[in-house]
CSV table of N, CA and C in Angstrom, one decimal:
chain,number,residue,atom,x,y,z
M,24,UNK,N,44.1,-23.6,70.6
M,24,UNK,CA,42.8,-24.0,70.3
M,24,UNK,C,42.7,-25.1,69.4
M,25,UNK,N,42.1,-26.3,69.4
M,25,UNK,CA,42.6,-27.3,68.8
M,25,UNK,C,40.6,-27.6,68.4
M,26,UNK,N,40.6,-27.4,67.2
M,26,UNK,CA,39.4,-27.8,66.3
M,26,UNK,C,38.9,-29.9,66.5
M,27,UNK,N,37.6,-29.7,66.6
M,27,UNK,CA,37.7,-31.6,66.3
M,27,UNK,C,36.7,-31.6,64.8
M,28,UNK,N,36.8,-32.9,64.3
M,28,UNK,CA,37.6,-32.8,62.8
M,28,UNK,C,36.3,-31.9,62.3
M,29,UNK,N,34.8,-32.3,62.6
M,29,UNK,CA,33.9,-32.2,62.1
M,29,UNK,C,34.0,-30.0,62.1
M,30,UNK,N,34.5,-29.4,62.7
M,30,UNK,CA,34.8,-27.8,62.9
M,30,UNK,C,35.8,-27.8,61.7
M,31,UNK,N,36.6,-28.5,61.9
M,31,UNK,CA,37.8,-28.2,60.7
M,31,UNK,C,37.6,-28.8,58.9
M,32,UNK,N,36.7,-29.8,59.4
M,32,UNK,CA,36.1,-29.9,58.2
M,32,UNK,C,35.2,-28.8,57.2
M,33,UNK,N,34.3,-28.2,58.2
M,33,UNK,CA,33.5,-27.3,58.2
M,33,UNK,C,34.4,-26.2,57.6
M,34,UNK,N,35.0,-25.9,58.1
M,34,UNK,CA,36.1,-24.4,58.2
M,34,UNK,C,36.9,-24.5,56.5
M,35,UNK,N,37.4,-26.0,56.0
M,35,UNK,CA,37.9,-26.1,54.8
M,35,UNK,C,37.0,-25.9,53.9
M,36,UNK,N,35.4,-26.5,53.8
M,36,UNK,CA,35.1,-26.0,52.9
M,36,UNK,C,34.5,-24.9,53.1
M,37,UNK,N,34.0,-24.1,53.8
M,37,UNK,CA,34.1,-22.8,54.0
M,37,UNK,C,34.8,-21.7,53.0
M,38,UNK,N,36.5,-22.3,53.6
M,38,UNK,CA,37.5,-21.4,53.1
M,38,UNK,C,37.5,-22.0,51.6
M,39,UNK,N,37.2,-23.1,51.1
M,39,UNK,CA,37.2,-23.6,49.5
M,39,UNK,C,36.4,-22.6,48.7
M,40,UNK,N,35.5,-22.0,49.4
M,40,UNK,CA,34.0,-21.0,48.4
M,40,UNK,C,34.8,-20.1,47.8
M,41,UNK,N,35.5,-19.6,49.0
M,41,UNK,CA,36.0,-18.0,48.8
M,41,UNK,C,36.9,-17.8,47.4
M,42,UNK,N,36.2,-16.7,47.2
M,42,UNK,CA,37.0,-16.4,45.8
M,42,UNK,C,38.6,-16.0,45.9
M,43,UNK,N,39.1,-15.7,45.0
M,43,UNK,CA,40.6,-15.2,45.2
M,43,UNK,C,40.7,-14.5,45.8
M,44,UNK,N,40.3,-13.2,46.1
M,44,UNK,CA,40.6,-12.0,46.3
M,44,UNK,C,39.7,-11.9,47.7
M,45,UNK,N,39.2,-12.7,47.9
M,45,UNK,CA,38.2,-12.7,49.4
M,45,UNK,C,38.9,-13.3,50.2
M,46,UNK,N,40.2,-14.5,49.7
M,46,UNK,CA,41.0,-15.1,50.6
M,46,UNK,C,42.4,-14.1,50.7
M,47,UNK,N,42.6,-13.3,49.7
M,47,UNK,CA,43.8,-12.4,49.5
M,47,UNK,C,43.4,-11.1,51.0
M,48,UNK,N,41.9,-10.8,51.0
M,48,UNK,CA,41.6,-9.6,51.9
M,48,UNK,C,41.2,-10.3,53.1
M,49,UNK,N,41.1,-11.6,53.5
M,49,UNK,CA,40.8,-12.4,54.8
M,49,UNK,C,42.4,-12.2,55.6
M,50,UNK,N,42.7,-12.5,54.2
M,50,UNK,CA,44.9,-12.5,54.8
M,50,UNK,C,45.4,-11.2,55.7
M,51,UNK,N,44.5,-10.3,54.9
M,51,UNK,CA,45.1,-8.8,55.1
M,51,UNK,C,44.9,-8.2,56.4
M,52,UNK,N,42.7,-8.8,56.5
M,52,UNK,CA,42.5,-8.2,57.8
M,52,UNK,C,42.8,-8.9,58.9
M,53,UNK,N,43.2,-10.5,59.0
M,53,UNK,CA,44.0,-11.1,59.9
M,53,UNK,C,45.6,-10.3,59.9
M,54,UNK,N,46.1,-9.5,59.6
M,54,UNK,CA,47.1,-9.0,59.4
M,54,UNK,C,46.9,-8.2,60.2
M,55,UNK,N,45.9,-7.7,60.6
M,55,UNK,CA,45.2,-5.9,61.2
M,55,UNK,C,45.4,-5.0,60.2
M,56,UNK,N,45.5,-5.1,59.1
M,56,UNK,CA,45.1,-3.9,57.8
M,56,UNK,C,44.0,-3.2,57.9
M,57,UNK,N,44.1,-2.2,57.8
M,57,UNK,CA,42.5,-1.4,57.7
M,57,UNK,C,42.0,-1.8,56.3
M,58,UNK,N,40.5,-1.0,56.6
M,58,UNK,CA,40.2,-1.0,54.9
M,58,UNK,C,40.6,-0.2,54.2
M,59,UNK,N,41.0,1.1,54.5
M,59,UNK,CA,41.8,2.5,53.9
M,59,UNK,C,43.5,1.3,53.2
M,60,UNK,N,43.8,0.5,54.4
M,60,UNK,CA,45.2,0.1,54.0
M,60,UNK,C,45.1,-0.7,52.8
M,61,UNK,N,44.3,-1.9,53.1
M,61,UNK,CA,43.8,-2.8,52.0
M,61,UNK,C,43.3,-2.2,50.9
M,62,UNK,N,42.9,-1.1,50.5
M,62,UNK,CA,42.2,-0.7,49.9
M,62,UNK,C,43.5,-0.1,49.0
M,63,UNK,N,44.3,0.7,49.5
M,63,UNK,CA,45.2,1.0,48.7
M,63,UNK,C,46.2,-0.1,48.3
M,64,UNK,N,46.4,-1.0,49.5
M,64,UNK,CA,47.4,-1.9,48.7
M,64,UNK,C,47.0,-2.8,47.5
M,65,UNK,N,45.6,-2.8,47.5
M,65,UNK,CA,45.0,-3.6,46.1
M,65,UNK,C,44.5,-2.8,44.9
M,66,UNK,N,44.6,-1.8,45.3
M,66,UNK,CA,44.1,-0.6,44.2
M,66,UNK,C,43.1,-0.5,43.9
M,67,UNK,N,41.7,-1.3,44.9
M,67,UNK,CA,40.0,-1.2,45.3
M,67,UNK,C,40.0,0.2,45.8
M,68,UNK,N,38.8,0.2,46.1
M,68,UNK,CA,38.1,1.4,46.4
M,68,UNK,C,37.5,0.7,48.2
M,69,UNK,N,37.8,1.8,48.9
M,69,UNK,CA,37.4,1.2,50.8
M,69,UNK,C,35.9,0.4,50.3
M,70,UNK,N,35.1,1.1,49.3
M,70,UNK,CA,33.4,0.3,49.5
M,70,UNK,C,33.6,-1.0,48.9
M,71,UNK,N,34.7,-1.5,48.3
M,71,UNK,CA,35.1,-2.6,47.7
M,71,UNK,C,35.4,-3.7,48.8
M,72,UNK,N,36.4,-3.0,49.3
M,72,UNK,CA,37.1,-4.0,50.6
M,72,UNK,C,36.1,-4.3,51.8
M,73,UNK,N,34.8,-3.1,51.7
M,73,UNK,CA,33.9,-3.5,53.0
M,73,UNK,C,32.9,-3.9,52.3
M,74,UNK,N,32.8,-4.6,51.1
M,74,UNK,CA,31.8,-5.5,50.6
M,74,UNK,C,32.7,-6.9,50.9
M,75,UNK,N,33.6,-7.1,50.3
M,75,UNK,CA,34.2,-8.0,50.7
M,75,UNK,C,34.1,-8.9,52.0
M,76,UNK,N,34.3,-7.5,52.8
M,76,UNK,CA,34.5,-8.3,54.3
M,76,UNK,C,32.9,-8.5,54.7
M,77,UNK,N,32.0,-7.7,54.0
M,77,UNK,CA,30.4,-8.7,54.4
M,77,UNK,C,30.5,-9.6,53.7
M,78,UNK,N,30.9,-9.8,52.3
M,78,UNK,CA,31.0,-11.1,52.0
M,78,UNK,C,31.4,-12.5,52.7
M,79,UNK,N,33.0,-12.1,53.4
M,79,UNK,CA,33.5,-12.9,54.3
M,79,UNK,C,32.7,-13.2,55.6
M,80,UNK,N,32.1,-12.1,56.1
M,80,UNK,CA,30.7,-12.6,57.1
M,80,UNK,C,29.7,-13.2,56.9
M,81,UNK,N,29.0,-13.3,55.6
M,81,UNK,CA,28.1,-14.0,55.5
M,81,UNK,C,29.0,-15.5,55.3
M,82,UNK,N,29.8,-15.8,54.3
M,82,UNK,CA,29.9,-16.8,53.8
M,82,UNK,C,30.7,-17.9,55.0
M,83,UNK,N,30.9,-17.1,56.2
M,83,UNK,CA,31.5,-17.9,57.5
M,83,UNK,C,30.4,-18.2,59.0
M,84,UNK,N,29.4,-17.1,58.6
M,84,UNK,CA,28.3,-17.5,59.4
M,84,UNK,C,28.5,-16.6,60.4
M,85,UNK,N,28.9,-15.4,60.4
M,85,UNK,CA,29.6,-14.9,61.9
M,85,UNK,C,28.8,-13.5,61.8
M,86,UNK,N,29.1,-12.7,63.1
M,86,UNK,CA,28.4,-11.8,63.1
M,86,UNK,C,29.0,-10.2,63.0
M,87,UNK,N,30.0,-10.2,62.7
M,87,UNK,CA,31.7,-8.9,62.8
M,87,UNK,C,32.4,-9.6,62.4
M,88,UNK,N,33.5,-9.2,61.8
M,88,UNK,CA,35.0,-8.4,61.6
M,88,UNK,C,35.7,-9.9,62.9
M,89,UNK,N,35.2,-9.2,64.2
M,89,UNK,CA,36.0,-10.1,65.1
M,89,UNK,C,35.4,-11.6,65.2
M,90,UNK,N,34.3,-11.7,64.8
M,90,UNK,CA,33.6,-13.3,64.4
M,90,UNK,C,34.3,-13.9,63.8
M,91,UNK,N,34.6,-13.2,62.8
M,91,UNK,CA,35.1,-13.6,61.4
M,91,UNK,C,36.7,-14.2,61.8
M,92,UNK,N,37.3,-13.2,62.6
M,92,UNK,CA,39.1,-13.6,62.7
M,92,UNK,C,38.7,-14.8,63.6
M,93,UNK,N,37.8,-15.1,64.9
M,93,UNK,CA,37.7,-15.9,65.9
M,93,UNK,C,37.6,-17.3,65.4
M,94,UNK,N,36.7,-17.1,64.2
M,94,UNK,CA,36.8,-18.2,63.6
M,94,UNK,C,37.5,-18.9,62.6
M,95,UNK,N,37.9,-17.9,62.1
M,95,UNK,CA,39.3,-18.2,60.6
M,95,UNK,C,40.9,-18.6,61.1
M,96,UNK,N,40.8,-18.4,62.4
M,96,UNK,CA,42.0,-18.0,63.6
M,96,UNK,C,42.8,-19.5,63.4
M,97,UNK,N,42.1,-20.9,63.5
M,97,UNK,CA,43.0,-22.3,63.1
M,97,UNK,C,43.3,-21.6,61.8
M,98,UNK,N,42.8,-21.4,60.6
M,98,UNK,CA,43.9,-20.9,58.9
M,98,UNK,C,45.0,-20.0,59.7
M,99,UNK,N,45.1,-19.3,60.4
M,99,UNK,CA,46.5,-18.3,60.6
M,99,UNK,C,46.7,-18.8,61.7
M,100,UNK,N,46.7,-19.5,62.5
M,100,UNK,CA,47.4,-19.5,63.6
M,100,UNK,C,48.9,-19.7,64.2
M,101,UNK,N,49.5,-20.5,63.4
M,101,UNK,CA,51.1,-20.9,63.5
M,101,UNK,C,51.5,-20.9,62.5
M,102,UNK,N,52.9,-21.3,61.9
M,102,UNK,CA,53.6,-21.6,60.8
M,102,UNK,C,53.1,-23.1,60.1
M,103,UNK,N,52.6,-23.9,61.2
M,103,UNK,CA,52.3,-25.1,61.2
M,103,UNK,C,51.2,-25.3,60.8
M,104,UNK,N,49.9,-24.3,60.8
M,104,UNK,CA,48.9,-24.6,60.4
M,104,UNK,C,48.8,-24.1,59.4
M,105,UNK,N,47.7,-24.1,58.3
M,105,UNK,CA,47.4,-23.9,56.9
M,105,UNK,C,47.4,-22.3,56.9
M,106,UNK,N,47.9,-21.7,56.0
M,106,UNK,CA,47.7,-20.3,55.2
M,106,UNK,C,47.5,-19.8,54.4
M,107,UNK,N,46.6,-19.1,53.8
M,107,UNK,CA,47.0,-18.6,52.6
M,107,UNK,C,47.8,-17.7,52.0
M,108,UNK,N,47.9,-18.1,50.8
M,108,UNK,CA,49.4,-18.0,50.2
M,108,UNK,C,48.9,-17.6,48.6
M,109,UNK,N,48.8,-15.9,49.0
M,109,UNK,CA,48.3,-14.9,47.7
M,109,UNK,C,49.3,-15.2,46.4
M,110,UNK,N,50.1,-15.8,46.6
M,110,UNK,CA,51.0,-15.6,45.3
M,110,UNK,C,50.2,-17.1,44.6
M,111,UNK,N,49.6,-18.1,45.6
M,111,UNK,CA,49.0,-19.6,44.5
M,111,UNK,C,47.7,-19.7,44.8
M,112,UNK,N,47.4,-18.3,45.4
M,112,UNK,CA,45.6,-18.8,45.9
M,112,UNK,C,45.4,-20.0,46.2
M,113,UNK,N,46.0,-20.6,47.6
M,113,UNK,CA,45.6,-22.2,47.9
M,113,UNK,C,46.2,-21.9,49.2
M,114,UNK,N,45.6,-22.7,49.9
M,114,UNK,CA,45.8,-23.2,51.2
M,114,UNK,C,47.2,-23.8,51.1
M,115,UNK,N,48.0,-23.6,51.9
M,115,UNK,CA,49.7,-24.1,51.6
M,115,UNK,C,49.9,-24.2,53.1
M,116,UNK,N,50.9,-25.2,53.3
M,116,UNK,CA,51.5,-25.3,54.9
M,116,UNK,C,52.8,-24.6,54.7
M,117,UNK,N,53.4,-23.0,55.5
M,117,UNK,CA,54.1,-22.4,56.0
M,117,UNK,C,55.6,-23.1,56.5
M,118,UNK,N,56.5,-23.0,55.3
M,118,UNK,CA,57.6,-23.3,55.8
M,118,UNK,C,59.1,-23.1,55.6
């Protein structure tokens, strides 16, 4: 799926809002983590991780969970494309 620029534009500052920890649990549920899993791997509470992920809904304009990956899907999609990278909180190219 190949974005033109004015989507990918859109999509970076999008992903620029997000706080640390909203790009650390965006990572997780592109991963297929549950919230029970994320929840324990971060040491939150499940109502923690499903505020989050409304947060990540509203702040991407989507309407679910699966909105949300359909659209965040160019940040993970290859080695090639941009990812985040929990250890520098920043968008890094995979290599």
């Amino acid at each position: 799926m190949h974005l033109n620029h004015d989507t990918d534009s859109m999509l970076s500052v999008r992903f620029a809002t997000l706080t640390n920890r909203e790009k650390e649990i965006l990572n997780l549920i592109f991963e297929e983590k549950t919230s029970k899993t994320i929840a324990i791997q971060l040491s939150i509470s499940n109502r923690t991780v499903d505020r989050h992920r409304e947060n990540l809904i509203a702040k991407f304009g989507v309407k679910n969970t699966v909105g949300l990956i359909k659209t965040c899907h160019p940040i993970f999609s290859n080695k090639n494309e941009p990812i985040y990278d929990k250890n520098h909180y920043k968008l890094t190219k995979n290599g």
